[in-house]
Amino acid sequence: MSSSAGASRPGPIGRRLPGWARPLDAERRGSGSLRRAEATIVILFGVLLAVATVNDLVQQTHVNHRLAADLLTWRTLTGHDYVNLDIEQDVKSYTTRDVICGNVSPGAPGERAQICLRLTGPVIEGKRAVSGGYYLPPKLTDAYRDRYACFGSAASAGLCGLTSQPAGAPPAPALKTGVP
Amino acid sequence: MSLGLVAERPRKPGGEATSAAAQRRAKLLAGAFSLLMLAGTCEIVIDASVGHSPLVPKSPSIAKWLGLIGERLGYRVFLIALLVMIGSYAGILLLAANRRVQAISTRWAIALIAVLELIVFIGPILLSTDVFSYIAYARMGVVHGVNPYIDGPHSIFGDPVYKYVGSDWRKVATAYGPIYTLLTYPLAALGVTGALWGAKTQALLASAGTLALTWRCARMRDIDPKLALLIVGANPLYFIYGLGGAHNDLIMTLLMMGGVVLALAGREASAGAAIVVGGLVKATAIVPLPFMILSRRRLAPILGAALAALFGALLALAVFGIHGVDVISALNRDAGFVSTDSFPTEIAHLFGKPGVFPVDHDLLKAALVMIVLYLMWRTWRGYDWVSASGWTLLAIAVTSTWLLAWYTLWTLPLAAVSRDRRLLVATFAVQALFVIHQTSPLLVPVS
């Protein structure tokens, strides 16, 4: 911001305006207090943005921490080291309950029957507790009507729409709950 | 040390030996920082050439030969390279701003920027699918006879470019100005790969032009042109995100800076016209116009702008019909988009809300209008109109619920030539916060 003398060049419009409203070619000298006020507002707003950014980063870090633990838990419990797993994280209501689904046998993501695990609680040694789970037929998204063979918390909450496993589906054993 | 506006201090007697040593040290540092920037850029480009990365959009293999020596680009490597480059960029700017040591010559600065840009140019498209939307809109109009202002790329789902268009944009008609759409039309006949190279070339030329105009503008305003050049050209977000994605924002800034230079040269009618043509590439470029008019208080920029707007409207009407002229509805539609990186979303999270709501959009628009009115008043009362334009562009980026890295670049050339150094600091702060927000994969890797 230039602090040179505010040489006024009032044209036909400027001449009719009061002094405080006249157009200027450059800022008047002594506009330091205005400049300080502007800088203060910009700095305060910058601090708000910085706090919001760091807060978001911390939240995202917690979510990632949970995500990494969920993946490791699923891989440990199922014994499959698959990369493409489908995770639904509850990041809005802070329940820490996530559902993670993956194939029961090798194949493209979702192309085989899938096992879904419900995970809750804190991260303990890089893993989280499995509270229950269920199975899904191939090529279907996670919906009540398609779930079968519920176990643990999923069984007690009645999350399965199918009472028996579909014909031809691979074995669907109940997996151990708790931290694997 | 302040950026470029520091008067030389008187030398102490017998300080010449110290000064020579300091000069050598500064040159070594400048060399090291430049090498780090080159290494970071090579790392990103070479690894991105391998493909199969969430940071590299699905694309025709235009740089497969580079990928022979690379590995799949992961978030961790990308972020480390980006942070190293940002640190080196800061170091280079501090050295260039220090007038006591001539650590970076003009030739060095130009060569560094040219090499960085060429490395990115020969590599694959980075971090965005937007360029495929540009090509799809061009092919819709030229190859398929579909109006890109009415339909989205889904209307040409059999076209070879369709599979590369981002899934969020397949049903979205173009929001870009008619001049830009017409600029892409010659690319349509080149096939997808040819069009991709064409769009990359357009972006490279626009970037070079923007840098040349930034240099010229800085000289006209008695600001160190080398420093201004480095501020824009060596900015990692500028060449990795802006040029790497072949974004049309570079064409927009070229025309905007063209308008600024013309105004400073006293060619005000042409300046008004150039800025309007920029707005017909991407609407945001129109921002400097009201500030220029308020500052100049002459008829010429208004007439130039009006004539260019009339020409653009008639052209758009002739080629695209009434939808090509209806910029407002396209802007209103885009204003409703929400991205996780936007500051309003972050502030909503800070206050325990899951995201921004329709009422927040209205509040943000009201805040932006107040900021613009205040800056217009300040410009009327003698504040630098170039700086006021920069603050407005920064305010648009900060209040937008849809913030992308290249939106933080709109302000950069104006901040580099602004006499109000607060603008440059604020622009860097916004860019820094944007990058910090990306770093969670670095803190907790997920695989």
XYZ file of C-alpha atoms in Angstrom:
627
model
C 0.000 0.000 0.000
C 1.494 3.285 -1.012
C 1.589 5.933 1.673
C 2.425 8.784 -0.637
C 0.495 12.026 -0.490
C -3.061 11.597 -1.653
C -2.913 13.902 -4.610
C -6.529 14.490 -5.423
C -7.618 14.958 -9.003
C -11.310 15.727 -8.625
C -13.058 15.452 -11.949
C -16.619 16.546 -12.591
C -17.910 13.829 -10.238
C -15.316 14.457 -7.550
C -15.963 18.183 -7.333
C -19.573 17.605 -6.311
C -18.654 15.101 -3.563
C -17.707 15.988 0.024
C -13.988 15.764 0.820
C -14.172 12.356 2.503
C -15.821 10.786 -0.528
C -13.744 12.326 -3.293
C -11.709 10.006 -5.509
C -7.950 10.086 -4.939
C -5.062 9.105 -7.189
C -3.032 7.837 -4.260
C -3.711 7.202 -0.604
C -3.404 10.104 1.811
C -0.477 10.236 4.143
C -1.246 9.067 7.643
C -3.412 6.137 6.678
C -1.304 3.983 9.014
C -4.080 3.373 11.527
C -6.395 2.094 8.788
C -3.596 -0.109 7.513
C -3.002 -1.459 11.033
C -6.716 -2.180 11.482
C -6.827 -4.014 8.146
C -3.725 -6.009 8.978
C -5.192 -6.960 12.378
C -8.400 -8.224 10.772
C -6.455 -10.182 8.134
C -4.198 -11.707 10.813
C -7.155 -12.677 13.028
C -8.890 -14.272 10.071
C -5.643 -16.019 9.151
C -5.411 -17.427 12.683
C -8.986 -18.753 12.371
C -8.111 -20.424 9.056
C -4.927 -21.872 10.530
C -6.775 -23.299 13.562
C -9.494 -24.742 11.292
C -6.871 -26.288 8.998
C -4.913 -27.876 11.847
C -8.137 -29.112 13.460
C -9.166 -30.725 10.165
C -5.713 -32.227 9.746
C -5.831 -33.746 13.237
C -9.308 -35.173 12.573
C -8.119 -36.593 9.250
C -5.080 -38.084 10.970
C -7.326 -39.827 13.510
C -9.505 -41.139 10.694
C -6.417 -42.428 8.840
C -5.119 -44.008 12.032
C -8.408 -45.855 12.400
C -8.437 -46.761 8.727
C -4.979 -48.316 8.875
C -6.017 -50.316 11.965
C -9.245 -51.461 10.272
C -7.341 -52.747 7.240
C -4.809 -54.603 9.364
C -7.579 -56.131 11.518
C -9.489 -57.397 8.484
C -6.344 -58.860 6.924
C -5.270 -60.528 10.182
C -8.662 -62.049 10.958
C -9.440 -63.304 7.443
C -5.872 -64.276 6.588
C -6.179 -62.527 3.207
C -3.667 -59.808 2.321
C -5.986 -58.041 -0.133
C -5.427 -54.401 -1.077
C -8.804 -53.334 -2.425
C -11.130 -53.434 0.552
C -14.351 -51.497 0.841
C -14.552 -49.398 3.995
C -17.450 -47.393 5.326
C -16.249 -45.166 8.128
C -18.528 -43.345 10.493
C -16.757 -40.013 10.536
C -19.827 -37.922 11.258
C -21.380 -39.170 14.479
C -18.136 -40.083 16.243
C -19.168 -43.665 17.117
C -15.840 -45.086 15.829
C -17.884 -47.888 14.207
C -16.591 -48.848 10.773
C -17.626 -51.603 8.388
C -14.990 -53.148 6.154
C -15.771 -55.646 3.388
C -13.564 -57.781 1.162
C -13.634 -60.959 -0.909
C -13.542 -64.352 0.842
C -11.378 -65.693 -2.001
C -9.019 -64.138 -4.581
C -10.654 -62.112 -7.350
C -11.420 -58.599 -8.518
C -12.947 -56.355 -5.812
C -16.550 -57.378 -5.117
C -16.496 -60.199 -7.678
C -16.584 -62.945 -5.001
C -18.718 -63.452 -1.907
C -17.623 -60.853 0.632
C -17.092 -60.872 4.347
C -17.854 -57.670 6.180
C -16.532 -56.926 9.660
C -17.892 -54.365 12.122
C -15.075 -52.729 14.039
C -15.327 -50.525 17.095
C -13.262 -49.061 19.904
C -9.750 -47.724 20.201
C -6.692 -48.810 18.234
C -4.742 -51.386 20.257
C -1.330 -52.351 18.891
C -2.379 -51.278 15.413
C -5.655 -53.205 15.404
C -9.252 -52.693 16.525
C -11.879 -54.937 18.078
C -14.241 -56.834 15.806
C -17.726 -56.699 17.293
C -19.399 -58.813 14.638
C -19.950 -59.184 10.925
C -21.838 -60.776 8.057
C -21.445 -62.009 4.497
C -22.602 -60.602 1.147
C -23.150 -62.333 -2.207
C -20.799 -61.312 -5.073
C -21.292 -58.058 -6.994
C -23.696 -56.566 -4.445
C -23.270 -53.492 -2.294
C -23.785 -53.622 1.451
C -27.586 -53.646 1.921
C -29.777 -55.241 4.616
C -31.695 -57.436 2.167
C -28.530 -59.150 0.843
C -26.667 -59.811 4.104
C -26.472 -63.333 5.521
C -24.721 -65.373 8.228
C -24.588 -62.513 10.732
C -22.449 -63.090 13.820
C -21.588 -61.149 16.975
C -23.084 -57.650 17.253
C -24.486 -57.872 13.714
C -26.552 -60.940 14.722
C -27.816 -59.377 17.951
C -28.722 -56.151 16.084
C -30.551 -58.161 13.395
C -28.601 -56.727 10.487
C -29.106 -59.669 8.103
C -32.049 -59.717 5.717
C -31.439 -63.315 4.559
C -32.083 -66.073 7.078
C -29.946 -68.620 5.239
C -26.998 -68.352 2.928
C -27.763 -68.269 -0.831
C -27.454 -71.492 -2.815
C -23.927 -72.119 -4.027
C -22.369 -69.608 -1.661
C -19.046 -70.612 -0.112
C -18.915 -71.569 3.599
C -19.702 -68.607 5.865
C -18.284 -69.357 9.305
C -18.733 -66.929 12.207
C -15.379 -65.322 12.894
C -13.911 -64.660 16.322
C -14.855 -61.321 17.817
C -12.524 -59.063 19.827
C -9.052 -57.840 18.884
C -7.395 -60.490 16.657
C 14.743 -9.574 5.411
C 11.705 -8.327 3.590
C 10.862 -9.305 0.074
C 12.568 -6.988 -2.316
C 11.840 -3.590 -0.865
C 14.767 -3.272 1.519
C 17.237 -0.456 1.047
C 20.917 -1.442 1.145
C 22.596 -1.074 4.516
C 25.885 0.825 4.662
C 28.832 -1.578 4.501
C 31.130 -1.904 7.481
C 34.790 -1.131 6.863
C 36.793 -4.254 6.063
C 33.652 -6.158 5.307
C 34.605 -7.012 1.737
C 36.153 -10.392 2.568
C 33.085 -11.290 4.619
C 30.910 -10.102 1.792
C 32.754 -12.298 -0.737
C 32.413 -15.288 1.572
C 28.745 -14.523 2.116
C 28.306 -14.234 -1.639
C 29.901 -17.656 -2.177
C 27.748 -19.208 0.539
C 24.615 -17.650 -0.916
C 25.450 -18.931 -4.398
C 26.061 -22.427 -3.044
C 22.750 -22.298 -1.211
C 20.950 -21.066 -4.313
C 22.477 -23.947 -6.284
C 21.441 -26.467 -3.636
C 17.880 -25.125 -3.484
C 17.614 -25.187 -7.281
C 18.859 -28.778 -7.398
C 16.357 -29.801 -4.738
C 13.537 -28.233 -6.754
C 14.669 -30.045 -9.882
C 15.030 -33.341 -8.000
C 11.555 -33.024 -6.454
C 10.002 -32.229 -9.818
C 11.795 -35.132 -11.531
C 10.728 -37.506 -8.751
C 7.070 -36.557 -9.097
C 7.048 -36.571 -12.909
C 8.982 -39.824 -13.306
C 6.948 -41.697 -10.694
C 3.703 -40.266 -12.053
C 4.657 -41.617 -15.492
C 4.328 -45.162 -14.110
C 0.576 -44.521 -13.650
C -1.732 -46.551 -11.355
C -1.627 -43.803 -8.748
C -4.504 -41.933 -7.097
C -2.510 -38.763 -7.830
C -2.404 -39.392 -11.558
C -5.679 -39.455 -13.473
C -6.396 -42.250 -15.902
C -4.869 -40.989 -19.125
C -3.462 -42.071 -22.511
C 0.176 -43.102 -22.028
C 1.942 -39.965 -23.170
C 5.036 -40.337 -20.996
C 5.419 -44.072 -20.491
C 9.117 -43.921 -21.474
C 9.767 -41.782 -18.398
C 8.139 -44.330 -16.124
C 10.706 -47.026 -16.986
C 12.930 -45.737 -14.200
C 10.217 -44.766 -11.728
C 7.933 -46.356 -9.166
C 4.208 -45.840 -8.655
C 3.678 -42.362 -7.178
C 2.300 -42.613 -3.648
C 1.032 -39.838 -1.384
C 4.069 -40.073 0.851
C 6.655 -39.555 -1.895
C 4.544 -36.852 -3.514
C 4.110 -34.901 -0.283
C 7.756 -35.203 0.724
C 8.841 -33.986 -2.742
C 6.305 -31.153 -2.603
C 7.404 -30.046 0.874
C 11.077 -30.153 -0.141
C 10.280 -28.026 -3.184
C 8.282 -25.549 -1.104
C 11.168 -25.238 1.366
C 13.612 -24.710 -1.511
C 11.275 -22.172 -3.100
C 11.193 -20.208 0.155
C 14.980 -20.348 0.323
C 15.345 -19.161 -3.274
C 12.966 -16.245 -2.684
C 14.820 -15.157 0.448
C 18.143 -15.277 -1.394
C 16.742 -13.399 -4.384
C 15.257 -10.757 -2.088
C 18.552 -10.159 -0.331
C 20.173 -7.358 -2.298
C 23.445 -7.578 -0.416
C 24.281 -10.873 -2.084
C 23.666 -11.481 -5.768
C 23.030 -15.173 -5.265
C 20.661 -15.671 -8.179
C 21.242 -14.036 -11.530
C 18.404 -13.273 -13.898
C 19.719 -15.873 -16.324
C 19.763 -18.480 -13.545
C 16.183 -17.632 -12.526
C 14.894 -17.913 -16.091
C 16.806 -21.154 -16.719
C 15.535 -22.717 -13.480
C 11.912 -21.893 -14.252
C 12.260 -23.021 -17.887
C 13.728 -26.397 -16.882
C 11.097 -26.951 -14.164
C 8.306 -26.183 -16.604
C 9.768 -28.361 -19.353
C 10.116 -31.337 -16.999
C 6.462 -31.014 -16.049
C 5.473 -30.446 -19.677
C 6.981 -33.723 -20.933
C 5.386 -35.699 -18.094
C 1.871 -37.044 -17.655
C -1.164 -35.077 -16.531
C -0.980 -34.591 -12.773
C -3.592 -34.411 -10.037
C -6.667 -33.505 -12.054
C -8.947 -34.820 -14.774
C -10.013 -31.306 -15.833
C -8.032 -31.364 -19.072
C -10.090 -34.343 -20.235
C -13.250 -32.344 -19.612
C -11.814 -29.553 -21.801
C -11.091 -32.082 -24.561
C -14.479 -33.743 -24.138
C -16.294 -30.397 -24.500
C -14.248 -29.663 -27.634
C -15.025 -33.063 -29.122
C -18.698 -32.685 -28.229
C -18.868 -29.514 -30.295
C -16.571 -30.400 -33.191
C -16.870 -34.173 -33.651
C -20.370 -34.882 -32.347
C -22.254 -31.632 -32.937
C -23.400 -31.466 -29.303
C -23.567 -28.099 -27.533
C -21.187 -28.263 -24.528
C -23.195 -25.512 -22.804
C -26.303 -27.719 -22.720
C -25.011 -31.271 -22.181
C -22.186 -32.884 -20.265
C -19.642 -35.394 -21.617
C -22.087 -38.258 -20.846
C -23.759 -37.309 -24.135
C -20.682 -38.699 -25.966
C -20.123 -41.797 -23.801
C -18.868 -43.747 -26.847
C -16.112 -41.214 -27.521
C -12.538 -42.284 -26.680
C -12.088 -39.330 -24.294
C -15.140 -40.197 -22.194
C -13.417 -42.804 -20.012
C -10.844 -40.232 -18.917
C -13.348 -37.576 -17.802
C -13.708 -37.356 -14.013
C -16.802 -39.207 -12.777
C -18.090 -36.074 -11.007
C -18.055 -34.071 -14.242
C -19.582 -36.484 -16.735
C -23.054 -34.991 -16.506
C -21.922 -31.386 -16.097
C -22.093 -28.891 -18.981
C -19.111 -26.588 -19.367
C -18.776 -23.608 -17.043
C -15.869 -22.116 -19.006
C -16.193 -19.057 -21.177
C -16.964 -19.258 -24.896
C -13.539 -17.945 -25.911
C -11.855 -20.802 -24.068
C -14.230 -23.368 -25.546
C -13.438 -22.028 -29.022
C -9.708 -22.137 -28.230
C -10.028 -25.857 -27.555
C -12.041 -26.597 -30.720
C -8.952 -26.940 -32.979
C -7.663 -29.611 -30.582
C -10.696 -31.835 -31.099
C -9.571 -33.062 -34.495
C -6.196 -34.238 -33.158
C -7.524 -37.311 -31.366
C -7.325 -37.681 -27.590
C -3.529 -37.928 -27.355
C -2.981 -35.102 -29.836
C -5.526 -32.940 -28.020
C -3.810 -33.686 -24.730
C -0.495 -32.454 -26.107
C -2.307 -29.481 -27.579
C -3.811 -28.560 -24.211
C -0.442 -29.033 -22.515
C 1.169 -26.764 -25.125
C -1.524 -24.124 -24.596
C -0.892 -24.262 -20.855
C 2.888 -24.041 -21.308
C 2.649 -21.054 -23.648
C 0.137 -19.350 -21.362
C 2.438 -19.910 -18.420
C 5.425 -18.477 -20.315
C 3.303 -15.498 -21.353
C 2.067 -14.927 -17.798
C 5.654 -14.969 -16.553
C 6.785 -12.520 -19.244
C 3.925 -10.180 -18.368
C 4.659 -10.498 -14.653
C 8.254 -9.455 -15.405
C 7.084 -6.515 -17.506
C 4.511 -5.450 -14.942
C 7.067 -5.551 -12.126
C 9.460 -3.363 -14.114
C 6.699 -0.857 -14.839
C 5.941 -0.650 -11.119
C 9.597 -0.400 -9.989
C 9.460 -3.800 -8.311
C 12.348 -6.257 -8.661
C 11.301 -8.189 -11.805
C 13.556 -11.171 -11.080
C 11.943 -11.642 -7.695
C 8.453 -11.276 -9.176
C 9.351 -13.864 -11.830
C 10.601 -16.330 -9.218
C 7.573 -15.765 -6.975
C 5.284 -16.952 -9.763
C 7.361 -19.267 -11.950
C 9.205 -21.202 -9.250
C 6.090 -21.665 -7.109
C 5.640 -25.457 -6.835
C 1.850 -25.180 -6.824
C 2.099 -23.143 -10.035
C 4.044 -25.642 -12.086
C 3.053 -28.939 -10.422
C -0.678 -28.316 -10.044
C -1.274 -25.532 -12.590
C 0.934 -26.611 -15.469
C 0.933 -30.294 -14.447
C -2.832 -30.388 -14.853
C -2.751 -28.202 -18.024
C -5.336 -25.972 -16.395
C -7.009 -23.211 -18.328
C -6.452 -20.971 -15.297
C -3.053 -20.240 -16.872
C -4.731 -18.836 -19.996
C -7.008 -16.821 -17.745
C -4.065 -15.328 -15.812
C -2.245 -14.589 -19.081
C -5.125 -12.402 -20.287
C -5.640 -10.869 -16.857
C -1.977 -9.916 -16.592
C -2.126 -8.677 -20.196
C -4.907 -6.328 -19.115
C -2.886 -5.116 -16.128
C 0.203 -4.413 -18.266
C -1.863 -2.601 -20.905
C -3.491 -0.453 -18.215
C -0.120 0.421 -16.716
C 1.095 1.342 -20.216
C -1.822 3.742 -20.541
C -3.648 1.671 -23.169
C -6.808 1.564 -21.145
C -9.344 0.577 -23.798
C -7.214 -2.429 -24.753
C -6.735 -3.206 -21.065
C -10.494 -3.298 -20.456
C -10.924 -5.493 -23.538
C -8.135 -7.912 -22.516
C -9.626 -8.397 -19.067
C -13.076 -9.079 -20.514
C -11.576 -11.587 -22.970
C -9.921 -13.210 -19.927
C -13.364 -13.352 -18.321
C -14.611 -15.079 -21.466
C -12.005 -17.761 -20.819
C -12.810 -18.141 -17.128
C -15.171 -15.735 -15.379
C -12.826 -15.038 -12.449
C -10.494 -13.045 -14.716
C -13.011 -10.208 -14.770
C -12.129 -9.259 -11.178
C -9.559 -6.488 -11.946
C -11.960 -4.610 -14.240
C -14.053 -2.681 -11.667
C -10.935 -1.772 -9.697
C -9.166 -0.546 -12.823
C -12.196 1.541 -13.794
C -12.487 3.031 -10.294
C -8.801 3.821 -10.208
C -8.570 5.327 -13.705
C -11.969 7.048 -13.721
C -11.891 7.338 -17.493
C -14.260 6.211 -20.196
C -11.684 4.268 -22.246
C -11.532 1.055 -20.145
C -15.318 1.004 -19.891
C -15.685 1.337 -23.648
C -12.984 -1.267 -24.320
C -14.607 -3.680 -21.900
C -18.089 -3.060 -23.286
C -16.965 -3.634 -26.871
C -15.149 -6.853 -25.940
C -18.176 -8.055 -23.961
C -20.457 -7.302 -26.904
C -18.125 -9.111 -29.304
C -17.885 -12.093 -26.929
C -21.641 -12.235 -26.404
C -22.355 -12.134 -30.150
C -19.728 -14.796 -30.801
C -21.096 -17.019 -28.037
C -24.638 -16.483 -29.251
C -23.687 -17.341 -32.828
C -21.753 -20.494 -31.965
C -23.408 -21.824 -28.797
C -26.818 -20.134 -28.712
C -28.259 -18.462 -25.629
C -26.692 -21.047 -23.271
C -23.226 -19.864 -24.279
C -24.046 -16.402 -22.944
C -25.672 -17.524 -19.696
C -22.586 -17.326 -17.493
C -24.560 -16.530 -14.348
C -26.409 -19.851 -14.166
C -23.149 -21.767 -14.734
C -21.464 -19.802 -11.937
C -24.429 -20.306 -9.608
C -24.301 -24.034 -10.269
C -20.577 -24.235 -9.550
C -20.913 -22.077 -6.430
C -22.959 -24.894 -4.897
C -20.127 -27.441 -5.116
C -18.329 -28.355 -1.893
C -14.811 -29.748 -1.548
C -13.180 -31.105 1.600
C -10.202 -28.783 1.113
C -12.215 -25.573 1.172
C -11.791 -23.243 4.118
C -15.557 -22.953 4.761
C -15.693 -26.751 5.123
C -12.762 -26.679 7.544
C -14.383 -23.918 9.596
C -17.665 -25.884 9.635
C -15.761 -28.898 10.993
C -14.102 -26.680 13.593
C -17.518 -25.702 14.919
C -18.715 -29.303 14.979
C -20.790 -29.210 11.806
C -20.447 -32.031 9.250
C -20.069 -29.545 6.393
C -21.456 -26.381 4.823
C -25.201 -25.891 4.443
C -27.153 -23.747 1.928
C -27.376 -20.923 4.470
C -23.589 -20.935 4.712
C -23.346 -20.372 0.965
C -25.508 -17.264 1.368
C -23.391 -16.010 4.279
C -20.198 -16.556 2.294
C -21.595 -14.692 -0.704
C -22.607 -11.814 1.578
C -19.118 -11.729 3.119
C -17.522 -11.688 -0.321
C -19.771 -8.843 -1.474
C -18.814 -6.819 1.627
C -15.101 -7.410 1.008
C -15.423 -6.380 -2.637
C -17.397 -3.238 -1.741
C -14.795 -2.282 0.864
C -11.946 -2.798 -1.620
C -13.811 -0.759 -4.241
C -14.176 2.039 -1.733
C -10.472 1.839 -0.863
C -9.564 1.895 -4.563
C -11.759 4.962 -5.064
C -9.810 6.594 -2.248
C -6.427 5.888 -3.798
C -5.518 2.294 -2.856
C -3.523 0.360 -5.476
C -6.077 -1.232 -7.835
C -3.758 -4.134 -8.697
C -3.539 -5.048 -5.014
C -7.312 -4.647 -4.578
C -7.822 -7.064 -7.498
C -5.438 -9.531 -5.858
C -7.214 -9.314 -2.500
C -10.544 -9.951 -4.223
C -9.238 -13.036 -6.018
C -7.824 -14.286 -2.733
C -11.149 -13.626 -1.003
C -12.944 -15.595 -3.729
C -10.613 -18.558 -3.189
C -10.963 -18.404 0.603
C -14.758 -18.028 0.674
C -15.332 -20.606 -2.063
C -16.711 -23.931 -0.869
C -14.947 -25.540 -3.820
C -11.245 -24.884 -3.408
C -8.607 -26.495 -5.589
C -4.855 -25.873 -5.539
C -4.841 -23.934 -8.801
C -7.425 -21.470 -7.447
C -4.727 -20.236 -5.064
C -2.670 -19.315 -8.156
C -5.079 -16.658 -9.433
C -3.707 -14.101 -6.988
C -0.044 -15.006 -7.340
C 1.003 -12.840 -10.364
C -0.889 -9.848 -8.935
C 0.653 -10.390 -5.485
C 4.109 -10.570 -7.088
C 3.687 -7.111 -8.620
C 1.651 -5.591 -5.802
C 3.043 -2.695 -3.795
C 1.147 -4.021 -0.790
C 3.377 -6.842 0.447
C 0.640 -7.960 2.832
C -1.073 -9.456 -0.210
C 1.922 -11.629 -1.027
C 2.204 -12.808 2.575
C -1.524 -13.616 2.671
C -1.309 -15.489 -0.640
C 1.597 -17.576 0.624
C -0.278 -18.213 3.885
C -3.340 -19.496 2.009
C -1.149 -21.733 -0.156
C 0.697 -23.014 2.916
C -2.562 -23.866 4.695
C -3.803 -25.641 1.585
C -0.667 -27.783 1.487
C -0.731 -28.451 5.255
C -4.277 -29.741 4.860
C -3.027 -32.323 2.346
C -0.409 -33.818 4.633
C -2.422 -36.350 6.647
C -1.183 -39.319 4.543
C 2.319 -38.277 5.531
C 1.484 -38.368 9.243
C -0.457 -41.668 9.167
C 0.136 -43.720 6.008
C -2.733 -45.953 4.906
C -2.140 -48.870 2.560
